[in-house]
mmCIF file of C-alpha atoms and ligand atoms in Angstrom:
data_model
loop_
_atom_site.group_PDB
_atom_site.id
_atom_site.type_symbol
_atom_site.label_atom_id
_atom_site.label_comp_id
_atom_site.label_asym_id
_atom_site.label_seq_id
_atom_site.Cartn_x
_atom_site.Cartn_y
_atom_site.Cartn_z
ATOM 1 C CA UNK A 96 27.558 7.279 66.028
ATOM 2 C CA UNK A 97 24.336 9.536 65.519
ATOM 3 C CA UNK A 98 24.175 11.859 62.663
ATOM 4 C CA UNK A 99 22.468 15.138 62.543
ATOM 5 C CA UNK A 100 21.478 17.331 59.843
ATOM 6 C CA UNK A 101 21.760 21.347 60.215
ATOM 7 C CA UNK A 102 19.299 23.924 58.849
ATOM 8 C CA UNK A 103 20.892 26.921 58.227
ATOM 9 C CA UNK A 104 19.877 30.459 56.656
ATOM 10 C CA UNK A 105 22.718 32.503 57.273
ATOM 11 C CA UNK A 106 26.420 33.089 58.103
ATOM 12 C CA UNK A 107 26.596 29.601 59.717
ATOM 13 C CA UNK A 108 28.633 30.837 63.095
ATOM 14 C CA UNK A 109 26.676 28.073 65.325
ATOM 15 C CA UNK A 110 27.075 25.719 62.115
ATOM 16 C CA UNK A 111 30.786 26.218 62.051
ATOM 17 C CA UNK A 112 31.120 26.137 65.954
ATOM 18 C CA UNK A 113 29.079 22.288 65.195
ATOM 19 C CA UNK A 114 31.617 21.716 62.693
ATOM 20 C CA UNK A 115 34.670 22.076 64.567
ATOM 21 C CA UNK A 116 33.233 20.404 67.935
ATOM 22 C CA UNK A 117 32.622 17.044 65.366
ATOM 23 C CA UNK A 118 35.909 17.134 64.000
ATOM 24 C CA UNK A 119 36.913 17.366 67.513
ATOM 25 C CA UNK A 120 35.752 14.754 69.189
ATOM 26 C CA UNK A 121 33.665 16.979 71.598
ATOM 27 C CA UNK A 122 30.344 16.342 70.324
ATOM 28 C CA UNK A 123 30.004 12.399 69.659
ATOM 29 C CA UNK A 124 28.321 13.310 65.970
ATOM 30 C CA UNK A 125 28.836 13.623 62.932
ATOM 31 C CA UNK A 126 27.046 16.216 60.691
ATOM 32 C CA UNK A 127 25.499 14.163 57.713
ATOM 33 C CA UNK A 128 24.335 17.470 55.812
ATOM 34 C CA UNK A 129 23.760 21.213 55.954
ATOM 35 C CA UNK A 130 20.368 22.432 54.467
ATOM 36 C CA UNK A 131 20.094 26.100 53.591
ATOM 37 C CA UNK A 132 16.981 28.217 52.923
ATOM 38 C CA UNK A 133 19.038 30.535 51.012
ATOM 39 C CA UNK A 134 21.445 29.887 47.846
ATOM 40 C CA UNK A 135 24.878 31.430 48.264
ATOM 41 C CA UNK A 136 24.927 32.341 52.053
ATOM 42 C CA UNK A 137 28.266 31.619 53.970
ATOM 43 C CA UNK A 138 27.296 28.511 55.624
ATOM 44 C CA UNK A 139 27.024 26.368 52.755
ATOM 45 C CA UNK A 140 30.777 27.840 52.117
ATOM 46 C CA UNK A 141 31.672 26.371 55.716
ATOM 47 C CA UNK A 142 30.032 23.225 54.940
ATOM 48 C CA UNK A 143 31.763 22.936 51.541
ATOM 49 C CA UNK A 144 35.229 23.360 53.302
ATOM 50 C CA UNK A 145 34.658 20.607 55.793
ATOM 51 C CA UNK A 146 33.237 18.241 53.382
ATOM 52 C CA UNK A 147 29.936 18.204 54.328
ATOM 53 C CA UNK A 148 27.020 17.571 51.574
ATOM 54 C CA UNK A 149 24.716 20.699 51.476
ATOM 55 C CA UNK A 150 21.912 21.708 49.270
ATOM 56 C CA UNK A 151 19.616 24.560 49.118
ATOM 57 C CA UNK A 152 16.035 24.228 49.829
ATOM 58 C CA UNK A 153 14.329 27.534 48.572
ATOM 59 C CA UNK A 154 10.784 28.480 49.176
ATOM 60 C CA UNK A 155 10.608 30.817 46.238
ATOM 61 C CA UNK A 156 12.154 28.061 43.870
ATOM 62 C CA UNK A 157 8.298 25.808 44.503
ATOM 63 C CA UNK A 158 5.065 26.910 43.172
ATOM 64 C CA UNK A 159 3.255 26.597 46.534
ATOM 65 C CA UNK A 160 4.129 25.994 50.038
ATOM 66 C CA UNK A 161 2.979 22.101 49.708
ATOM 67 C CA UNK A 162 5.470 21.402 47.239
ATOM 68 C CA UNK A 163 7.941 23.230 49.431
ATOM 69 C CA UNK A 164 7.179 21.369 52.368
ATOM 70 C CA UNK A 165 7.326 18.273 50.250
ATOM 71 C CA UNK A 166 11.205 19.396 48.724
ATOM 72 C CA UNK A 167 12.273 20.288 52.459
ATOM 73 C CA UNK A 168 10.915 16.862 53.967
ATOM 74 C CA UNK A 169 12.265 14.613 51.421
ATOM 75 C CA UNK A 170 15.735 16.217 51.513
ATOM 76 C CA UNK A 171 15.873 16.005 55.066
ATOM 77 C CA UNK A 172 14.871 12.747 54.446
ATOM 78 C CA UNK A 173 17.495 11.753 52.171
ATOM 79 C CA UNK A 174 20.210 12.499 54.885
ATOM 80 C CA UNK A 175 18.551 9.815 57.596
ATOM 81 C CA UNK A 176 19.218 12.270 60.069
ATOM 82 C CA UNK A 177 19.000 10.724 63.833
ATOM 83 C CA UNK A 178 18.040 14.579 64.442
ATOM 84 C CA UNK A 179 17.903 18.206 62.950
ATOM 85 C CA UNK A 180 19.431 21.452 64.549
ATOM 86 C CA UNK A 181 18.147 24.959 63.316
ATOM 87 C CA UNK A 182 21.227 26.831 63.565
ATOM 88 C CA UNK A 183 20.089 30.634 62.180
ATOM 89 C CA UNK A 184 17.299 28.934 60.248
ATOM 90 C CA UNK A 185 14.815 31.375 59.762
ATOM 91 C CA UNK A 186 11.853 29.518 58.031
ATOM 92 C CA UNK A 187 9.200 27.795 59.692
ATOM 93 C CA UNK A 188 8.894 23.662 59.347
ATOM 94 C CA UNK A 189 6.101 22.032 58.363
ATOM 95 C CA UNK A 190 3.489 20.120 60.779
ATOM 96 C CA UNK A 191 4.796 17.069 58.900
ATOM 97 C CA UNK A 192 8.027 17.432 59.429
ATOM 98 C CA UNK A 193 7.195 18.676 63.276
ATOM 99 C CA UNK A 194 5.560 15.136 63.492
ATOM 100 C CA UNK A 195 8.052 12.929 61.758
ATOM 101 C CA UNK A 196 11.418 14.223 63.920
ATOM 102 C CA UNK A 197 8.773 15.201 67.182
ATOM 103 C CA UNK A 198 11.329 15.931 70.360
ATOM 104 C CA UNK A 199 14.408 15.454 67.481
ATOM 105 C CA UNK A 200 14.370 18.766 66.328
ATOM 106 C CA UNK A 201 16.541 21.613 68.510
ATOM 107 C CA UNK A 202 16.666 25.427 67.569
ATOM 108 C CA UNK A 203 18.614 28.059 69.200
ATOM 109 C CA UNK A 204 16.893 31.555 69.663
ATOM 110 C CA UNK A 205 18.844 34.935 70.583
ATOM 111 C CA UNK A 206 16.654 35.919 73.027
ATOM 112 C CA UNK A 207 15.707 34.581 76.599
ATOM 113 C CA UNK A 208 11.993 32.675 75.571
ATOM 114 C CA UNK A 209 9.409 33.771 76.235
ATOM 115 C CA UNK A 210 10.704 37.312 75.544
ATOM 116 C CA UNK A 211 11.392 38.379 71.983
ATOM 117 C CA UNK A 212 10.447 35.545 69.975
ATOM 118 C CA UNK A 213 7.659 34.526 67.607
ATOM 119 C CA UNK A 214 6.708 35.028 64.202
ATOM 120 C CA UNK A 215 8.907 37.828 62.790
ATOM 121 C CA UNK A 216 11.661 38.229 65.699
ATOM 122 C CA UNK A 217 14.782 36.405 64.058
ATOM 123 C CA UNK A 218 18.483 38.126 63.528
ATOM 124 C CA UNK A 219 18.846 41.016 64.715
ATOM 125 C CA UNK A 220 15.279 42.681 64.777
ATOM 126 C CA UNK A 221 15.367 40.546 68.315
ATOM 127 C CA UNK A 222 18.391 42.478 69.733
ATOM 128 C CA UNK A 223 16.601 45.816 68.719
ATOM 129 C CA UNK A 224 13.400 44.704 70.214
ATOM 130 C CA UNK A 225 14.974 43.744 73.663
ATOM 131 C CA UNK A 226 16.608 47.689 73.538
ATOM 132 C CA UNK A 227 13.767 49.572 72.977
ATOM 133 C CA UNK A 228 12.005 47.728 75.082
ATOM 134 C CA UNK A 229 14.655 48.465 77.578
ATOM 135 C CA UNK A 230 15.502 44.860 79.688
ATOM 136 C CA UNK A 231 18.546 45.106 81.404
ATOM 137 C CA UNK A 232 19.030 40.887 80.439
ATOM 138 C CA UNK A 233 19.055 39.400 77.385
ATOM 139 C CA UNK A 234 20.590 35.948 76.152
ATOM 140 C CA UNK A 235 20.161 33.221 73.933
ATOM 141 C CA UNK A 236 18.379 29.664 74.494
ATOM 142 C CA UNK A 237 18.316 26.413 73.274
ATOM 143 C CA UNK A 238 14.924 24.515 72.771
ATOM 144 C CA UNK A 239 12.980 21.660 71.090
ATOM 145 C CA UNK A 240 10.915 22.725 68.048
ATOM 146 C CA UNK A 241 7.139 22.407 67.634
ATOM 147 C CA UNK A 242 4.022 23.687 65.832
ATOM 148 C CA UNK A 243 4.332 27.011 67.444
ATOM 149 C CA UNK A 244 7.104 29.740 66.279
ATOM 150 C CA UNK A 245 9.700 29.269 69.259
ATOM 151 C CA UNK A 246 7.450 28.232 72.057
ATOM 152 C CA UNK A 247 8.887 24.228 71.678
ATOM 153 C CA UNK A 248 10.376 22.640 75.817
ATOM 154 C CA UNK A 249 13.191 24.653 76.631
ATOM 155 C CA UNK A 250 17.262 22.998 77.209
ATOM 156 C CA UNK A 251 19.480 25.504 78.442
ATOM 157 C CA UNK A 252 18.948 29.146 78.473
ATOM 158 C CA UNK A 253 21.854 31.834 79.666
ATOM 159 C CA UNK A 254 21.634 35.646 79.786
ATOM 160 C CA UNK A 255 24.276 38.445 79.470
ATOM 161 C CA UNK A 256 24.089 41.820 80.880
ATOM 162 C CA UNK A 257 22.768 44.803 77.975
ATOM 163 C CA UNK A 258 24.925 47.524 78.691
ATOM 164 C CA UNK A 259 23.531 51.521 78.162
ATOM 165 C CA UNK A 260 25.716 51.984 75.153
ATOM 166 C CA UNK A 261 24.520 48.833 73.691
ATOM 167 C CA UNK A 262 23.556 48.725 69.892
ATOM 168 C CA UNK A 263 21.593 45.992 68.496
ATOM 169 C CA UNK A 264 24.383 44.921 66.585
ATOM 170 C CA UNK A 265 26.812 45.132 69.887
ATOM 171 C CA UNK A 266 24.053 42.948 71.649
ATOM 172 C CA UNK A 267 24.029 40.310 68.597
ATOM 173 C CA UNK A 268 27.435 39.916 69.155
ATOM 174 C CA UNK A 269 27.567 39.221 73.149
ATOM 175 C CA UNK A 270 24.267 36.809 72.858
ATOM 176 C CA UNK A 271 26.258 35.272 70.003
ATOM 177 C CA UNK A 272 29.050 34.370 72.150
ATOM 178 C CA UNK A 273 26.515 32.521 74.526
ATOM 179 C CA UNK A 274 24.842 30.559 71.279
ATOM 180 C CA UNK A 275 28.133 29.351 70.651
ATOM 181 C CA UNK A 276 28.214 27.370 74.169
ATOM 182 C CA UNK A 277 24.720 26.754 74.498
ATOM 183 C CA UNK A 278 24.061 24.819 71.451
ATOM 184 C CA UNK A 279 26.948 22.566 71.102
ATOM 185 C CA UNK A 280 26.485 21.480 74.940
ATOM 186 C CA UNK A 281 22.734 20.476 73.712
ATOM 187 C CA UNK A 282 23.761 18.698 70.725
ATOM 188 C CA UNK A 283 26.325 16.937 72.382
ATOM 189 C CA UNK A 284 23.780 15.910 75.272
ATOM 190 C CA UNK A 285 20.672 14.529 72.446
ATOM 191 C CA UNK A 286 23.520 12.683 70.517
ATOM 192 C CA UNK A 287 24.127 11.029 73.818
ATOM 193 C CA UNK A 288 20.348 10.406 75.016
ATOM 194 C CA UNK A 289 20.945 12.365 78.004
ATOM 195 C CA UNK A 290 18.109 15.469 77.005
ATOM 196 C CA UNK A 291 14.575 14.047 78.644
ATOM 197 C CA UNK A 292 11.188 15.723 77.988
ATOM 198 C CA UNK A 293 8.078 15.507 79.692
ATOM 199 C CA UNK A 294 5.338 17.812 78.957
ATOM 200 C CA UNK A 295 7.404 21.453 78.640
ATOM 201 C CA UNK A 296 9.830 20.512 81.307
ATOM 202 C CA UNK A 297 13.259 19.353 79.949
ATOM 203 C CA UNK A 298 15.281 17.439 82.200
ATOM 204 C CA UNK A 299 19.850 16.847 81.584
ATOM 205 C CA UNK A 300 21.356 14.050 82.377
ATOM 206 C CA UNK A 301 25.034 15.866 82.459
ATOM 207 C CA UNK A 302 28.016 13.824 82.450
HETATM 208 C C1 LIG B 103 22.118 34.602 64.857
HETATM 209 O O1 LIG B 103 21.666 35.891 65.208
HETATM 210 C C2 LIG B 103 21.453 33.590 65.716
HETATM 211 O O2 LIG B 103 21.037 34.168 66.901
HETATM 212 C C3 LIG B 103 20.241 33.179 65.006
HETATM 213 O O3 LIG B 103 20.583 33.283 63.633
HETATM 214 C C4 LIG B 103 21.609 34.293 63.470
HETATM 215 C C5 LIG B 103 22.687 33.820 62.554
HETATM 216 O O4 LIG B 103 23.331 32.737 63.132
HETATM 217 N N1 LIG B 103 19.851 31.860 65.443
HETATM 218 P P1 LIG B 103 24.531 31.994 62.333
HETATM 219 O O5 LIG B 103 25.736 32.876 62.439
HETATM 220 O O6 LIG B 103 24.073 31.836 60.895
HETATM 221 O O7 LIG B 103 24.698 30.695 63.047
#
């Protein structure tokens, strides 16, 4: 059975939705280690609960961004991961690591790419950015990873309405909803070799 290692920076929602799709049977994984960018966040709480090794791989804890790199590859490493998932992992990978797991690396983004992404737009500065910009759409999508900042072959995308009364926060939370199906239906389909890439075009073989 693959194994997959998740990158996390956060509250760990998609983690924990990963989590409990393992332990049920509905994703045919198993989660071989969490990686945060941040010491004490919630995910590595989740993680801890379920049993899951995690360790904290913090860019301000390395004298320069080589050694960094270098701390983040090898413990990524260390877990033989089949493949990585960026689930609210805010930092940027390395062109080595890019290279090593090319096409095995999957992020999901709370916006509808190409809108609202790139350097910068993470959390919820991309909820405010899609109000006062004023789209009537927004949504979240699931893609590979490459050099660029969110520009990697898109999987599945899906959009829900923005209401008038929307706040970014109110926004977060219905795009959140959509993560939640989005990215264990992709992790689900790479663990079973059914995600195909050629060029940017991403093609499903569904069940
Ligand atoms: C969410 O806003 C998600 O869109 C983005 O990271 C944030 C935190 O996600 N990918 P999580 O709750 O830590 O999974």
């Amino acid at each position: 059975m693959k194994q997959f290692c998740v990158l996390v920076s956060g509250g760990g929602t998609n983690l924990q939705r990963l989590i409990d799709e393992c332990e049920n049977g509905s994703i045919p994984a198993g989660i071989c280690a969490v990686i945060s960018s941040k010491k004490g966040v919630y995910a590595l709480e989740r993680a801890a609960k379920h049993n899951i090794p995690a360790v904290t791989v913090a860019r301000k804890d390395y004298g320069s961004k080589e050694e960094y790199d270098k701390a983040l590859l090898s413990a990524i490493d260390n877990t033989k991961p089949d493949f990585l998932v960026l689930a609210g992992y805010i930092n940027i990978l390395s062109p080595g690591i890019i290279k090593k797991y090319q096409n095995k690396i999957i992020n999901i983004h709370p916006a509808l790419i190409p809108s609202f992404c790139g350097k910068g737009y993470y959390g919820v500065k991309v909820h405010q950015a899609a109000l006062e910009y004023g789209v009537k759409v927004s949504g979240a999508t699931v893609h590979f990873v490459d050099e660029g900042t969110d520009t990697g072959p898109i999987i599945f995308q899906k959009s829900v309405p923005v209401y008038q009364d929307d706040t970014p926060e109110t926004l977060q939370q219905r795009v959140l909803e959509v993560e939640h199906e989005l990215l264990p239906r992709a992790v689900k389909l790479l663990a079973a070799d059914r995600i195909f890439v050629r060029g940017r075009r991403v093609s499903i073989m569904e069940e």
